[in-house]
C-alpha positions as semicolon CSV with decimal commas, in nm:
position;residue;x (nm);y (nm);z (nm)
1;X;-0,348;-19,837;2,115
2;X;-0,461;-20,069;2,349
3;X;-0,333;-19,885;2,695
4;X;-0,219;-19,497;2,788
5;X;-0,086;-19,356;3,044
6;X;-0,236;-19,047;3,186
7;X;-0,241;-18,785;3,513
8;X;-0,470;-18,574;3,640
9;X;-0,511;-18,330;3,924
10;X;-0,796;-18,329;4,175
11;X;-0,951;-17,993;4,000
12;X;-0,900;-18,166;3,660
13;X;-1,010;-18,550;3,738
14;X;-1,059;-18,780;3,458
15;X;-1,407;-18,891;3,508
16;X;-1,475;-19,048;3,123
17;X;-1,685;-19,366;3,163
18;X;-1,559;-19,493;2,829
19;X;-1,208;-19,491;2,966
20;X;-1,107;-19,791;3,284
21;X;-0,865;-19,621;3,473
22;X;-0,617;-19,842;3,678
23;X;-0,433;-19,561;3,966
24;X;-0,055;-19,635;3,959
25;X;0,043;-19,424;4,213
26;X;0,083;-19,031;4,352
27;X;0,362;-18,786;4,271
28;X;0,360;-18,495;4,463
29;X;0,477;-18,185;4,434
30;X;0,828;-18,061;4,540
31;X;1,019;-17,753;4,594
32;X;1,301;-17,675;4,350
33;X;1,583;-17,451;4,480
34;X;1,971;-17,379;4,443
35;X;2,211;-17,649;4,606
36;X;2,324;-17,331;4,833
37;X;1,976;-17,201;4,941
38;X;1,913;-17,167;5,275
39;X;1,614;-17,350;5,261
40;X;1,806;-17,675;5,163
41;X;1,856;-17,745;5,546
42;X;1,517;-17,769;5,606
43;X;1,283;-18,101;5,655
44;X;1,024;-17,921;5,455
45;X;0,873;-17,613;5,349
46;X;0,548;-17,402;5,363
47;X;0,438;-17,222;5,046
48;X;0,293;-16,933;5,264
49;X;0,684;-16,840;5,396
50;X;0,731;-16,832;4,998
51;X;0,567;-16,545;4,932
52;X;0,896;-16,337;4,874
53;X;1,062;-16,566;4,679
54;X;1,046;-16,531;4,258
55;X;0,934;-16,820;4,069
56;X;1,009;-17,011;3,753
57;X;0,703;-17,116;3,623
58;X;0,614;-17,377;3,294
59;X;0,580;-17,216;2,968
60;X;0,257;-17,244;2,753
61;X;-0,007;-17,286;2,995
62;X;0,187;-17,628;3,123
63;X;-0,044;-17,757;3,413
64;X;0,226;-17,707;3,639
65;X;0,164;-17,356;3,578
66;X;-0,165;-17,392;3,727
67;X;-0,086;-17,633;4,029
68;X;0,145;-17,311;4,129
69;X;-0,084;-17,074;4,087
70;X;-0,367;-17,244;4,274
71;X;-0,107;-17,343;4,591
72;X;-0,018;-16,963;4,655
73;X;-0,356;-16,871;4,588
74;X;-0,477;-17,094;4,878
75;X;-0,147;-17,017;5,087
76;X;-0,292;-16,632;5,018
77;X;-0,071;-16,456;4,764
78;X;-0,023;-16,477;4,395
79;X;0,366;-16,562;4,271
80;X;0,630;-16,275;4,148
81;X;0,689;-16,506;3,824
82;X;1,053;-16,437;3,726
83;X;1,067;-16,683;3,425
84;X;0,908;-16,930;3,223
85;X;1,069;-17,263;3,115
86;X;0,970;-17,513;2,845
87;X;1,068;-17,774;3,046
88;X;1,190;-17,913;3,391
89;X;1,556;-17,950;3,279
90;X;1,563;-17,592;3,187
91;X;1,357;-17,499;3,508
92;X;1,610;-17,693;3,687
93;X;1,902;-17,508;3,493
94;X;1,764;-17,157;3,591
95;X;1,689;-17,263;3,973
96;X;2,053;-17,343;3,944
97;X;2,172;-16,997;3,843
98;X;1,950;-16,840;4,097
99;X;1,730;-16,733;3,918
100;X;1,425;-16,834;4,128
101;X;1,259;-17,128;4,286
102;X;1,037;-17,405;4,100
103;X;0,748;-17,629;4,174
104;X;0,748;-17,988;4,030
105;X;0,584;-18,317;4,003
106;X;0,843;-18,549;4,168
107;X;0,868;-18,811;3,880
108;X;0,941;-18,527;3,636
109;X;1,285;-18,455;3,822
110;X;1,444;-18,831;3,769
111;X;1,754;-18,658;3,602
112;X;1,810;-18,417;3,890
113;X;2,103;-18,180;3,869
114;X;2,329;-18,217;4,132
115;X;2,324;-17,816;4,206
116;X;1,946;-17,823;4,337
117;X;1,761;-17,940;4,576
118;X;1,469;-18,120;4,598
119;X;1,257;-18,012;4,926
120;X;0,887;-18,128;5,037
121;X;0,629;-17,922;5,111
122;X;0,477;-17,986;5,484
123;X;0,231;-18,261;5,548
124;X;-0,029;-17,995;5,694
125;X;-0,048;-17,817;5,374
126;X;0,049;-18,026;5,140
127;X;0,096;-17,904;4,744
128;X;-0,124;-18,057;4,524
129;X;-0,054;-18,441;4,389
130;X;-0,104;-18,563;4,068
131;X;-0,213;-18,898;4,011
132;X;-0,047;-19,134;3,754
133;X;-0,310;-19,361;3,578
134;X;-0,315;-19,607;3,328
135;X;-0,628;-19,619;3,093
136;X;-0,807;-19,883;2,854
137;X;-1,095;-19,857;2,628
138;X;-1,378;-19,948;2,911
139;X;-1,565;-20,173;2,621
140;X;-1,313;-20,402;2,615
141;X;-1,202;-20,648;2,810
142;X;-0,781;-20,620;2,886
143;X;-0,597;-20,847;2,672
144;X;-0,314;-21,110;2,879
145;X;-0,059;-20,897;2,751
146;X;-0,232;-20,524;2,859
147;X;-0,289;-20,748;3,208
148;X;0,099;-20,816;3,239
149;X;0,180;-20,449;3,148
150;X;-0,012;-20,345;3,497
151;X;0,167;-20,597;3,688
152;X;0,467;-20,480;3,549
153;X;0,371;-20,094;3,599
154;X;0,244;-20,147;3,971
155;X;0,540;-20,291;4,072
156;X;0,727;-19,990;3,882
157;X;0,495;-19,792;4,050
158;X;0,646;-19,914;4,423
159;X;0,950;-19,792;4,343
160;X;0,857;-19,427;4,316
161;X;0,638;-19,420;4,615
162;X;0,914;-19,399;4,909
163;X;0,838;-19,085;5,134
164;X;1,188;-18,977;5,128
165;X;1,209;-19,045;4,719
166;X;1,304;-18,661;4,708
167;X;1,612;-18,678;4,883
168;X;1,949;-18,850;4,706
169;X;1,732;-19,190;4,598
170;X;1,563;-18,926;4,353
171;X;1,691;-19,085;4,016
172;X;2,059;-18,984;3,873
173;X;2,230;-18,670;3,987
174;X;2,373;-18,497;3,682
175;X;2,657;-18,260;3,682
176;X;2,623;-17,924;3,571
């Protein structure tokens, strides 16, 4: 394999000298709640007026896990965890039902349901970002057709990075 594509957190940065890393672009985190939620009419959201709310959290130790775990931390309380999903459909499925709220890296909700809603958090405090990265074997040089793969990602890569890429430009709504 000549190229991978990787993401890290700023508590968890990939700092490898063996690996070149190439930075794509930033997802940030989003707010997951129920199409009807009175928090859907809102610009964006503060974690610290979330500290009533239960949460759906990712299964298994998921990093995702951690990202909201740290955010409430910092925003000063811990989560009332409600559920755990194995993945961000199923999250998605359960924020649906009412079940509770989610946190999720915005590129990870490209097939959004069309019965939640997508919110960002507040510039101030932001929730944390991950970074998207693409990484090579530092040793060797990038072959022409590992060269035209990050042309081809970057420009990807634009297309994702729209301030407002949470609202209805947020890949395909699916029904139900």
């Amino acid at each position: 394999m000549e190229q991978g594509l990787l993401w890290d957190y700023e508590w968890n940065r990939l700092d490898d000298p063996a690996l070149a890393l190439t930075h794509l672009l930033d997802d940030p985190t989003v707010l997951v709640v129920p199409a009807d939620s009175p928090l859907r009419t809102h610009p964006s959201v503060r974690l610290g007026d979330l500290a009533d709310q239960e949460w759906i959290i990712r299964a298994d130790n998921h990093p995702v896990a951690d990202v909201l775990r740290r955010s409430c931390r910092q925003a000063g309380f811990e989560p009332r965890i409600a559920y755990s999903s194995h993945d961000y459909q199923e999250a998605q499925a359960m924020v649906a039902a009412g079940l509770g709220i989610a946190l999720a890296p915005r590129l990870a909700l490209t097939s959004r349901r069309s019965d939640v809603r997508l919110l960002p958090f507040a510039s101030d405090v932001p929730a944390p970002t991950r970074r998207i990265l693409l990484a090579r074997a530092a040793a060797r040089p990038a072959t022409p057709p590992a060269q035209a793969m990050v042309r081809v990602l970057r420009t990807v890569a634009q297309r994702f990075t729209a301030p407002d890429l949470h609202r209805a430009q947020l890949g395909a709504v699916r029904r139900g």
